[in-house]
Each structure stands twice: as C-alpha cells, then as structure tokens.
Coordinates of C-alpha atoms in Angstrom, one line a residue:
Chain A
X294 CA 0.0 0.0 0.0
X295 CA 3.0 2.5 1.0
X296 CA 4.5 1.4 -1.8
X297 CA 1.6 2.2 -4.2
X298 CA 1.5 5.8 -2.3
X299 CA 4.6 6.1 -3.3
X300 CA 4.6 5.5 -7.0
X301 CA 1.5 7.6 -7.7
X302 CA 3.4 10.4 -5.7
X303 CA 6.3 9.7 -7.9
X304 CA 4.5 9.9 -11.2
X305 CA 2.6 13.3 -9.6
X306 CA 5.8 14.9 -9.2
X307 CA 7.7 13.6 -12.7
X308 CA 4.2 14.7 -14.1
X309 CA 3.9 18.2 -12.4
X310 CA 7.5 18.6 -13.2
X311 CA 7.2 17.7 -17.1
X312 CA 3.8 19.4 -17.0
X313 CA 5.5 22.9 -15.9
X314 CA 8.9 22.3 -17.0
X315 CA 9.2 25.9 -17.4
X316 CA 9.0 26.7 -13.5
X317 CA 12.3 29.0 -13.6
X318 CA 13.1 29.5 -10.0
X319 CA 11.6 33.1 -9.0
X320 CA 14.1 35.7 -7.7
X321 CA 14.5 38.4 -5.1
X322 CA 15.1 41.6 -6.8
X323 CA 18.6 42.9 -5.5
X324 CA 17.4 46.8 -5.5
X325 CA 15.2 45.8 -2.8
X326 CA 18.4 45.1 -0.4
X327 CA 20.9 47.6 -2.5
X328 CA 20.5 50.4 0.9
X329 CA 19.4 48.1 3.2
X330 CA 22.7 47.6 6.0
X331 CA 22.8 44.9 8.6
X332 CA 22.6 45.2 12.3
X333 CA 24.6 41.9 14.0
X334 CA 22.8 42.3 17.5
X335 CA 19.2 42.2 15.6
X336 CA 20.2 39.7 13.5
X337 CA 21.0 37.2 16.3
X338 CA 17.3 37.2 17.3
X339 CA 16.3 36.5 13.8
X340 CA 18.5 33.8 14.1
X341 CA 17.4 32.4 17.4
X342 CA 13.3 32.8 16.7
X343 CA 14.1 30.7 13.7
X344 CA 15.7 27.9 15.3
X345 CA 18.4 28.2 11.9
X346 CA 21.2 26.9 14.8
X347 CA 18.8 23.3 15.6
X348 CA 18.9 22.4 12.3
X349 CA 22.6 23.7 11.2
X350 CA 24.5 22.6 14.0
X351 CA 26.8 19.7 14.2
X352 CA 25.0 16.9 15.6
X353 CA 26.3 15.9 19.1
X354 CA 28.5 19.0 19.7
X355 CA 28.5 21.5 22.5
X356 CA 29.1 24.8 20.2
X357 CA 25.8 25.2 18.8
X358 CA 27.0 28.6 16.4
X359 CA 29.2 26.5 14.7
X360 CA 27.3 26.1 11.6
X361 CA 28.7 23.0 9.5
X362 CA 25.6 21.0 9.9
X363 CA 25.6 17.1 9.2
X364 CA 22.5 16.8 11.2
X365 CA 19.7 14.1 9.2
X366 CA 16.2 14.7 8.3
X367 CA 14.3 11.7 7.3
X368 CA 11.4 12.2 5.2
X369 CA 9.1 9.7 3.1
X370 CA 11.4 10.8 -0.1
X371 CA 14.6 10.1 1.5
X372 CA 17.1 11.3 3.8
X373 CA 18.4 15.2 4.1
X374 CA 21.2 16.9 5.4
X375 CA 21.5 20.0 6.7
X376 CA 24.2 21.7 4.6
X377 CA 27.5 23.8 6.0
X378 CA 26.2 27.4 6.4
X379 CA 29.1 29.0 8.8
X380 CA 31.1 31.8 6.9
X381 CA 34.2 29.1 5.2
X382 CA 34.0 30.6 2.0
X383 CA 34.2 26.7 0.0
X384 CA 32.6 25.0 2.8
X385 CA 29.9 27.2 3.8
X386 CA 28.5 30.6 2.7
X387 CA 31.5 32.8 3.4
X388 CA 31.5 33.8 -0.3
X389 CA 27.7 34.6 -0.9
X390 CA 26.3 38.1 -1.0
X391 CA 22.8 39.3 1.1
X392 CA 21.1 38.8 -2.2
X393 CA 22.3 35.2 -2.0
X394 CA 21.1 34.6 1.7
X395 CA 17.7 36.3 0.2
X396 CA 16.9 34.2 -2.5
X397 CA 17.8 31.0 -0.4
X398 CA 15.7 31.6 2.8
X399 CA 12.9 33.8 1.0
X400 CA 12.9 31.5 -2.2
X401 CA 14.0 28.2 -1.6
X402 CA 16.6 29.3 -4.7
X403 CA 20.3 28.5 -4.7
X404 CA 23.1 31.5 -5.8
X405 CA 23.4 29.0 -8.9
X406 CA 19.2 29.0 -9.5
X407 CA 18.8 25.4 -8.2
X408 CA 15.9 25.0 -6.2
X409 CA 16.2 23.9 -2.5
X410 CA 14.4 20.7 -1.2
X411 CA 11.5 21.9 1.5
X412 CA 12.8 20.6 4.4
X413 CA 14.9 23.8 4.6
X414 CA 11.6 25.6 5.8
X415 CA 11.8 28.4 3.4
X416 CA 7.9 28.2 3.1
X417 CA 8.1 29.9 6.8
X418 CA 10.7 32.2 6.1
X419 CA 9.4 33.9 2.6
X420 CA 6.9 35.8 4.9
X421 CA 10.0 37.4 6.7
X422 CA 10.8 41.2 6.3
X423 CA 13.7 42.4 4.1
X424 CA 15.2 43.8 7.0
X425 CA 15.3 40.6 9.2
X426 CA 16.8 39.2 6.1
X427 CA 19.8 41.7 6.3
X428 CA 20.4 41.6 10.1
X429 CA 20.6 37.9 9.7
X430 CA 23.1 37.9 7.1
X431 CA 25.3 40.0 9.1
X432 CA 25.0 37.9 12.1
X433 CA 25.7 35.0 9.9
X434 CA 28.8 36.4 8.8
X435 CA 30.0 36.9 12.4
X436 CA 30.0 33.4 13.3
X437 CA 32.9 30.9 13.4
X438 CA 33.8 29.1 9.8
X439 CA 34.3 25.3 9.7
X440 CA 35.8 23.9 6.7
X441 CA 33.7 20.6 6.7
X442 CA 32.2 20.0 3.5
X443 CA 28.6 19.1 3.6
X444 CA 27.3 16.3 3.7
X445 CA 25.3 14.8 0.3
X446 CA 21.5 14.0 0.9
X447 CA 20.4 10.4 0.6
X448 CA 17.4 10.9 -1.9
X449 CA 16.5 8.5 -4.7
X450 CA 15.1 8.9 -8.0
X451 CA 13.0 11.7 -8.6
X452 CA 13.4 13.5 -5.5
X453 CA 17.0 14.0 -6.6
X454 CA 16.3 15.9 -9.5
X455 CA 16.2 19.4 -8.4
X456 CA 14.1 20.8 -11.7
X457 CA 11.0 19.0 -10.1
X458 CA 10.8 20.6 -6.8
X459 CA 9.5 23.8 -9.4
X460 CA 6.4 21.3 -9.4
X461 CA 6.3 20.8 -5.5
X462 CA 6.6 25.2 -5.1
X463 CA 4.6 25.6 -8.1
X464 CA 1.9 23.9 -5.5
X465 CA 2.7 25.1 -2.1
X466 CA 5.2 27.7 -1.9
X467 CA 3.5 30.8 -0.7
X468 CA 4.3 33.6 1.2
X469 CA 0.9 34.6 2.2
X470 CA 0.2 33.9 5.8
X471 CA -2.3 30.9 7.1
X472 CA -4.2 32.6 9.5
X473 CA -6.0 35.8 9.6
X474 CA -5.4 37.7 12.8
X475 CA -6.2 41.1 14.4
X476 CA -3.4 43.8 14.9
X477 CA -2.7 42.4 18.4
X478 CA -1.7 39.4 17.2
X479 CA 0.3 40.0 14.2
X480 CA 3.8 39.7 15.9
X481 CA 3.0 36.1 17.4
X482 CA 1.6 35.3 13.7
X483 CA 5.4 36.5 12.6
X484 CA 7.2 34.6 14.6
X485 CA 5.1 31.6 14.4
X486 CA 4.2 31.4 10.6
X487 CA 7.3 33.2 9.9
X488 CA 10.4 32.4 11.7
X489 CA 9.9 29.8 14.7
X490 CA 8.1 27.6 11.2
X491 CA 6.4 26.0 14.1
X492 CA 4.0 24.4 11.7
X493 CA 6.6 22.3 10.1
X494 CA 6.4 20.0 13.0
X495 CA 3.1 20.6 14.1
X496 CA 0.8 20.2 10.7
X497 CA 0.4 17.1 9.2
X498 CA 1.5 16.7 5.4
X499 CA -0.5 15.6 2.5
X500 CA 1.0 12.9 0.0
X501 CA 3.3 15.1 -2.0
X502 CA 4.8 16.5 1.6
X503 CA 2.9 19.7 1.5
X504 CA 1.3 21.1 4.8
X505 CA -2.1 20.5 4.9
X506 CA -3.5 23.7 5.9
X507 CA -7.1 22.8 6.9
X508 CA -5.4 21.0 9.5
X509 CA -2.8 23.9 10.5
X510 CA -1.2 22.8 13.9
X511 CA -3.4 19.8 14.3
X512 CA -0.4 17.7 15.2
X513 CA 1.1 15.1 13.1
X514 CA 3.7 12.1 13.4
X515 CA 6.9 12.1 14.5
X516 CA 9.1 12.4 10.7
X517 CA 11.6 10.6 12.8
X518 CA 10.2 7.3 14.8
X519 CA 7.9 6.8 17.4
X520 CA 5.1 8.4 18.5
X521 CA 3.3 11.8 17.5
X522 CA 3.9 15.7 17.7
X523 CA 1.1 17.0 19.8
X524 CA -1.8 18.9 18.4
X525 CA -1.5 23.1 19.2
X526 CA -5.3 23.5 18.5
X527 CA -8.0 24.2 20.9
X528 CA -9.6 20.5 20.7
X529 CA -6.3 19.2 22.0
X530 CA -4.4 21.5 23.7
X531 CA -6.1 23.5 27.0
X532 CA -3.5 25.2 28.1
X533 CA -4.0 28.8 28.7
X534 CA -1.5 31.3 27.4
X535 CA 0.9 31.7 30.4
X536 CA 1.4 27.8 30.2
X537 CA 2.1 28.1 27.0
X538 CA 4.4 30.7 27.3
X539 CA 5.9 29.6 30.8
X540 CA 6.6 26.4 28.5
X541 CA 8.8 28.3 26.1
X542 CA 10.6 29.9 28.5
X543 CA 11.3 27.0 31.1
X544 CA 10.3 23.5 29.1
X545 CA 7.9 22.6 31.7
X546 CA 4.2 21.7 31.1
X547 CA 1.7 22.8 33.4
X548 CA 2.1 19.6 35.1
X549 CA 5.5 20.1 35.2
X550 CA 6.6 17.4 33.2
X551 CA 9.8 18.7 31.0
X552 CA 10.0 19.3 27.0
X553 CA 12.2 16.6 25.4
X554 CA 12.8 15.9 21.2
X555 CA 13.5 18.3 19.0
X556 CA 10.6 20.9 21.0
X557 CA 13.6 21.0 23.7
X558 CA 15.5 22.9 20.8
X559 CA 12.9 25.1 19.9
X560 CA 12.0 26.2 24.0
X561 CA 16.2 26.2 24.3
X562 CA 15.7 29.0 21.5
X563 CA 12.4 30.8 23.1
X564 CA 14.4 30.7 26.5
X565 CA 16.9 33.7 24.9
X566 CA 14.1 35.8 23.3
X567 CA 12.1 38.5 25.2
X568 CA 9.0 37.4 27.3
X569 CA 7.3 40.0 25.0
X570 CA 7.7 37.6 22.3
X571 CA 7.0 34.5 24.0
X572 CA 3.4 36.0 25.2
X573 CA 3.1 36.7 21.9
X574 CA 3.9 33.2 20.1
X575 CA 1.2 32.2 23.2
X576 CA -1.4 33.9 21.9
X577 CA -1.3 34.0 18.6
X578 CA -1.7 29.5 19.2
X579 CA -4.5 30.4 21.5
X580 CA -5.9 31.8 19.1
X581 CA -5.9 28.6 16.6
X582 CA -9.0 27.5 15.2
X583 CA -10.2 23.8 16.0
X584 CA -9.4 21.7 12.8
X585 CA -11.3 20.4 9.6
X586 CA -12.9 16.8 10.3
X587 CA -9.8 14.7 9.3
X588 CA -11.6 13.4 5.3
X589 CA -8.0 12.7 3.7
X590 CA -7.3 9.4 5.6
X591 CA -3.5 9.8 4.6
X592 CA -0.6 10.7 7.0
X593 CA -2.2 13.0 9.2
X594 CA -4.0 11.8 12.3
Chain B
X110 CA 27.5 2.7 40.0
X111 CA 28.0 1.7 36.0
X112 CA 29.2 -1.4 35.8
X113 CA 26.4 -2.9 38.4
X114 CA 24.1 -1.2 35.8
X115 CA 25.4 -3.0 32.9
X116 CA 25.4 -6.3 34.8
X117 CA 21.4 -6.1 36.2
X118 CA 20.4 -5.0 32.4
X119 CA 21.5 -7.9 31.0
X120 CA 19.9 -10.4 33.9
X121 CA 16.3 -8.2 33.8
X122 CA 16.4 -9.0 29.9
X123 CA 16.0 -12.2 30.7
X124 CA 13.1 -11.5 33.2
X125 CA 11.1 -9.6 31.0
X126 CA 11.4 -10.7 27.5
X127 CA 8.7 -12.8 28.1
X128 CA 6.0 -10.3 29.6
X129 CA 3.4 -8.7 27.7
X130 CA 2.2 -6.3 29.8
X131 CA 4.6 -3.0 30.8
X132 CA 7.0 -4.5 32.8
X133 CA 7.4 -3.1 36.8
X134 CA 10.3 -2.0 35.8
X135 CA 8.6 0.4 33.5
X136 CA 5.9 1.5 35.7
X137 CA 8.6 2.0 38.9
X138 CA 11.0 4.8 36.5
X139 CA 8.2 6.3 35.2
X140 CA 6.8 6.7 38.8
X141 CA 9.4 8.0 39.6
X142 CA 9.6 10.7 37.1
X143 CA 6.5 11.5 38.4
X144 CA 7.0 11.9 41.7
X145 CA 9.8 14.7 40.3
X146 CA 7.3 16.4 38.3
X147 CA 4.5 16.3 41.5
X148 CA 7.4 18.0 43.3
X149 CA 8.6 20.5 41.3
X150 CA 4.9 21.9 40.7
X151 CA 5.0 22.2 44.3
X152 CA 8.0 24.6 43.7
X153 CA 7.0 25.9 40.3
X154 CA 3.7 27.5 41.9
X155 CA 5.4 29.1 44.4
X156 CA 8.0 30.4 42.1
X157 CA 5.3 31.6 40.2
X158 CA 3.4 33.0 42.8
X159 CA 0.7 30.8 42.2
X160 CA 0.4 29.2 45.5
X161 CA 1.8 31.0 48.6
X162 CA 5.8 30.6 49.7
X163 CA 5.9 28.1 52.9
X164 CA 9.3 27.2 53.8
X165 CA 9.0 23.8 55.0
X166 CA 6.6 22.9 52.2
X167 CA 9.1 24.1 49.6
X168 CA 11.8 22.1 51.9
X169 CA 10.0 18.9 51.6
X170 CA 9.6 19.1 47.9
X171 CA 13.2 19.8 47.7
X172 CA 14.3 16.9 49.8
X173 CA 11.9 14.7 47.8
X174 CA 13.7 15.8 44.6
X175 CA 17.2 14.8 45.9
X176 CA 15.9 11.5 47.9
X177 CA 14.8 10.6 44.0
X178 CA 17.8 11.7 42.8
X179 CA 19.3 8.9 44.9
X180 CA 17.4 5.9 44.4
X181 CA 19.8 3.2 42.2
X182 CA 19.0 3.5 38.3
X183 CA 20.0 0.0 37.7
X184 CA 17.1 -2.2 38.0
X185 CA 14.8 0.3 36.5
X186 CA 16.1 -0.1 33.2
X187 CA 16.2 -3.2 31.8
X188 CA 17.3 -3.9 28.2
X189 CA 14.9 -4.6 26.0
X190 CA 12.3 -2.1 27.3
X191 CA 13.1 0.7 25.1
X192 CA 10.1 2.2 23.0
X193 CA 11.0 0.0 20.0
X194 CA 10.9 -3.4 21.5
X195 CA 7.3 -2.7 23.7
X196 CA 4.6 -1.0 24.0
X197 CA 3.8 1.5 27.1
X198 CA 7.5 3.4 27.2
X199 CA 8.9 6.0 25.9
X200 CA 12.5 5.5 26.3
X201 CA 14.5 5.3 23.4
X202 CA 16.9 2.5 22.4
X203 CA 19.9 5.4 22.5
X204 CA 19.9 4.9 26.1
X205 CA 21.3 1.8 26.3
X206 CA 24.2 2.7 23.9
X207 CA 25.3 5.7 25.8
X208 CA 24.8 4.3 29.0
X209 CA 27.6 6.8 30.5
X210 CA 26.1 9.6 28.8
X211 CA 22.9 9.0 30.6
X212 CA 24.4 8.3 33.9
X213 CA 25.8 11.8 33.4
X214 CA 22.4 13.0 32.7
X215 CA 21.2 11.7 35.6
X216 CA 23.5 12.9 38.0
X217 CA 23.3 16.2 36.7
X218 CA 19.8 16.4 38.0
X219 CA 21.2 15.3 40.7
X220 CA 23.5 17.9 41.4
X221 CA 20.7 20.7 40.2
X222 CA 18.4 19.1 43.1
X223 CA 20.5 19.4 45.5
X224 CA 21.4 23.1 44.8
X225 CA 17.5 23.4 45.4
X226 CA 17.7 21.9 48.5
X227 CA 19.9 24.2 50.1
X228 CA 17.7 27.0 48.7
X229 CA 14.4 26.5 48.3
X230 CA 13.8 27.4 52.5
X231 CA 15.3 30.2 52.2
X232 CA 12.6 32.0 50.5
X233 CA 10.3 32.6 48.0
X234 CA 12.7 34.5 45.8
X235 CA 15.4 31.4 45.8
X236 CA 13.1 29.4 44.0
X237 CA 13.2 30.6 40.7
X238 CA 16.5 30.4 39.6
X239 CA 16.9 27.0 40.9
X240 CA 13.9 25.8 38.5
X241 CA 15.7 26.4 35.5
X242 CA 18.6 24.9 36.6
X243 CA 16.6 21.7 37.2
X244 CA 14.3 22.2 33.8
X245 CA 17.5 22.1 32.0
X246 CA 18.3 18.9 33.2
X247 CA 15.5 17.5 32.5
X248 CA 15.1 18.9 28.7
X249 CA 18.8 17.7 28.5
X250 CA 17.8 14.4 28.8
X251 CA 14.5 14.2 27.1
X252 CA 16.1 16.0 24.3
X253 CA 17.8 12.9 23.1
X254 CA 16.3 9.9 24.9
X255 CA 12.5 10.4 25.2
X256 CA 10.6 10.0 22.2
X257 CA 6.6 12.4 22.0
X258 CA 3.9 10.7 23.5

C-alpha cells in the first residue's frame, strides 16, 4: 500500500515537473536590499526565533554557532542533510552576497538557481521582512567558519532531481500567511508562521509533503520514529497562554513534566528571546481555530 | 554505580522478554519521574506565585527531589524495554548505547536538586533560579532519549 502511495506520488511529481517544465526559480530583486545595511545584534534574534542553529548545528556538539551542519532529516522521499552554512568561504556561505542569503531563505533558490528541497523551511521564512533578512546575514557572517564540506542528501530517484521541486513550489510555496489575525496578534503570527516555522512539526503533510492547511497545527507524526507531535489546536491543547508561554521559556508543562525531542531545541531558543515575544507566540496558538474533520485518511491523524 | 548497571540490564532481559504487559520495571522509572514532576509543581507554583511561599513545604519538595535523585537506576532499566521493542514506554533505544552519557544526565539532576535543596527554605525568591537549573536537566535528557507521547 506504501508502496503504491509512493509510485502515484512519484509519477505526480515527474508529471507536475514535465507538466510545468518551465518553472524557472523566481528571484528576489537585488534593489530591494541595495541600501538596506545589517545590524549583527538584531540579527542574532532573527536567528534564534528561527531555530536556523537546531537544524545547522553539528549533531552531538556543545558549540551550537558553529554552523557545519551534518544533522539528518528523514522524510518519506529520502534522507536530508543540513548543509554547512558557517562563513568558510568553499565550505559554507562565506562567499555569498545578502542577495544570495535572500533568495535561499525567502525562495528556496540557490546563488546558482537550483531550487532547494522543502525541508529547509523556506515556506516559513518567505513571509519574513527584508530587513530581518539583512540583520541575519550579518549575524551569519559573524559566526565561526568550519571547513567541513557538507554532507550529500540520501534521496532516490526523482526527488534528486532538483528541476522537479519547481512542481512541489509551483503547488505550495507561498508567502501569504495561514491565519488571519487582528493587529494584536500579528507579531506572534510573525514569529510563528514566519520564523519559529512551528507548523513544520506541528501540521500534518499531505501525500506530495505539502502542509495540509485545513489541518494547521493539528499535530502530526513524528518524521523521525515513534510516536506523534502533539496537536497546538483548541480541541487538543487546554492550556491557557501563560502555560504556553511559561513552556517556552522554562520547558515545563503545566504539570511540570519537562519538554524533550526536538521541541527541547525550539524552547532552548524561546528561553533567549524577550518574554514579550513569548506571550506573543502564546497567543497567537491560542488563538488557533479547531481543525477540519480529518476526510484525507493519509498521514495526518 | 555503571558497571552494576550493565550487569542487572542484562539479567532483567532475561526477566522480562517474556512479559506482555509493561513490565514493573517500566511503571517503577516512570513513577518516579513522576513523583519529580508532583514536586517541582510544588516549587514551580510558588515560584510563580501561584500558591503562597511556605518554607517547610518548599523544603520537603526539595528533599523529595534529591531522595529521588538517589534511588539506584539499575534495576529500572532493563534492556529490552526501550520504545521499540514494547509497547507502554517512551524510552528510546539510544539509552542503552550511551549508558555513560545517561548516567551523566542523571546525575546532573542530581546535582541541580541538591542546589535546590539548600535554597528552596530560604525564601520565595530562591526558587526561581533553581527551577531552570533543574528544567534544564531534565530537557537535557528528554532532548535525546525520550521520544513524543
């Protein structure tokens, strides 16, 4: 039966990708950061609110700002790892302009116009300012280099091709934000929909790996083994907003059990950032809707 | 303390290979975890300011968290109970190949109760700091060796 699913998802994506062979990968126009100038101290909370350290880290090691990644992401196409992104100018990103740091996070485009696989959350992070983009880049810069070469991802036949992933973006890339909130909440919608991506863990996927929105932060499996990643929305969660919050900051549930997997890297994160920001992330998920009726019967739950 | 560890794992596989149902062993660590958590809410809420500061209350949570600290691991974790061989835990299999990291793990908690114990009468005020010492030992375990529910 998997094995079916993953056939027909096969021929969807060879047939969206022959079907719109001529999905060029869209670019960030460089006038819009020509004046823009970096600020290193901002750009570290960019950073940290986007948990870019949990996934570009080297697995196992203490310094968490050196950036040579090796970490693994399993995923029903194959295996991923997270590229080097410290400043070694072969290694890593040492050599790349703002514009280049632009088109990857806000386009899922490389300097050389491949397209980036999804599991680099650049869905989340299109919805970031210009600005934030800048400030990051110069924090980025500021970090140790590594010269570790990255490591190749482990993903058969087509995934590998990148040309088809203009079929995958063609679908679900889109900077347009999920949830419609009122002024008070638009800061936690920013650094939930578009920095913390907290929906990449949280939201189940549809067949072709796609976030199945109707169901935004209606839990979904764990990508990597046992057991589930708990549903945000009201028909699950009954937290109120200081537990949520209190959470982020400390890793303890209301009944004082502690955070573990990868949320522990996320509330390690929300632990450095203002408590400002962490009310904010709080309310904007109390303010989730209850999910869709579950009709797809595929991998969400 | 990790040698008598490795020995009891591999004489409890034995014992519970054949079981169906969670092994004791199972239920007794993850009681124990829970009596942690019971305590530290004690501490948490008055932290917080939730419930109101009583020194010997705050006292006897702390000693509970350091008397836990101090019971033997050993016999609580048999091989072969990790979350991919039964149902009802959710200890990952990494445990059991970094046994010494875990031991570490442990005793750091250890180590974080017992700065809690010397602090937690002393006032509301001492609390605080103390709890993230502990949370952080606690995420720094579940980080790697607990899967989600």
């Amino acid at each position: 039966m998997r094995r079916i699913l993953k056939l027909l998802v096969a021929a969807a994506v060879i047939g969206v990708a022959v079907g719109l062979w001529l999905t060029a990968p869209d670019r960030v126009a460089p006038e819009r950061f020509a004046s823009l100038s970096g600020d290193v101290a901002a750009g570290e909370k960019v950073f940290t609110a986007s948990g870019c350290a949990s996934c570009h880290h080297v697995p196992g090691a203490e310094d968490k700002l050196i950036l040579a990644g090796g970490m693994a992401f399993p995923s029903d196409f194959g295996t991923f790892y997270a590229p080097n992104i410290s400043p070694d100018p072969s290694a890593g990103i040492g050599d790349w302009k703002v514009i280049d740091l632009a088109n990857a996070v806000m386009k899922g485009v490389s300097p050389k116009g491949q397209h980036y696989y999804p599991a680099f959350p650049y869905n989340a992070y299109n919805k970031m300012t210009d600005q934030d983009v800048a400030d990051l880049f110069a924090y980025l810069q500021s970090l140790p280099a590594d010269a570790t070469p990255s490591k190749p991802h482990d993903v058969g036949f087509p995934f590998n091709i990148r040309r088809s992933l203009g079929g995958w973006k063609l679908l679900f890339f889109s900077d347009d934000y999920v949830m419609d909130v009122p002024a008070d909440l638009e800061r936690g919608r920013y650094l939930v929909e578009a920095q913390a991506h907290c929906a990449e863990c949280h939201t189940p996927r549809n067949a072709l790996g796609g976030l199945d929105t109707s169901r935004w932060m209606a839990g979904a499996p764990n990508p990597s083994g046992k057991g589930t990643i708990p549903a945000l929305t009201p028909d699950k969660l009954t937290w109120s907003a200081e537990d949520v919050a209190y959470y982020l900051e400390s890793g303890f549930t209301p009944e004082y059990d502690s955070v573990g997997g990868h949320m522990a890297e996320v509330v390690d994160n929300f632990a450095h950032l203002s408590a400002e920001d962490r009310a904010a992330v709080a309310a904007y998920v109390k303010a989730l809707p209850a999910p869709k009726a579950d009709t797809s019967g595929s991998s969400s739950y | 303390m990790k040698k008598s560890f490795a020995t009891v794992a591999v004489l409890a596989t034995l014992a519970t290979t054949a079981m169906a149902e969670v092994p004791q062993a199972v239920k007794a660590r993850q009681g124990q975890f829970n009596i942690m958590a019971l305590n530290l809410g004690i501490l948490g809420g008055m932290a917080k300011g939730q419930v109101e500061y009583n020194a010997e209350a705050a006292q006897a949570a702390a000693d509970s968290l350091v008397a836990v600290s101090m019971i033997h691991q050993t016999a609580l974790w048999p091989e072969g109970t990790d979350a991919d061989s039964i149902e009802g835990t959710r200890a990952l299999p990494a445990i059991w190949a970094n046994i010494d990291d875990v031991v570490a793990k442990w005793g750091a908690f250890g180590e974080a109760a017992k700065a809690m114990q010397a602090a937690a009468g002393q006032g509301q005020d001492q609390i605080g700091p103390n709890m993230g010492a502990i949370g952080g030992s606690c995420k720094g375990c579940h980080d790697t060796y607990r899967a989600p529910q």
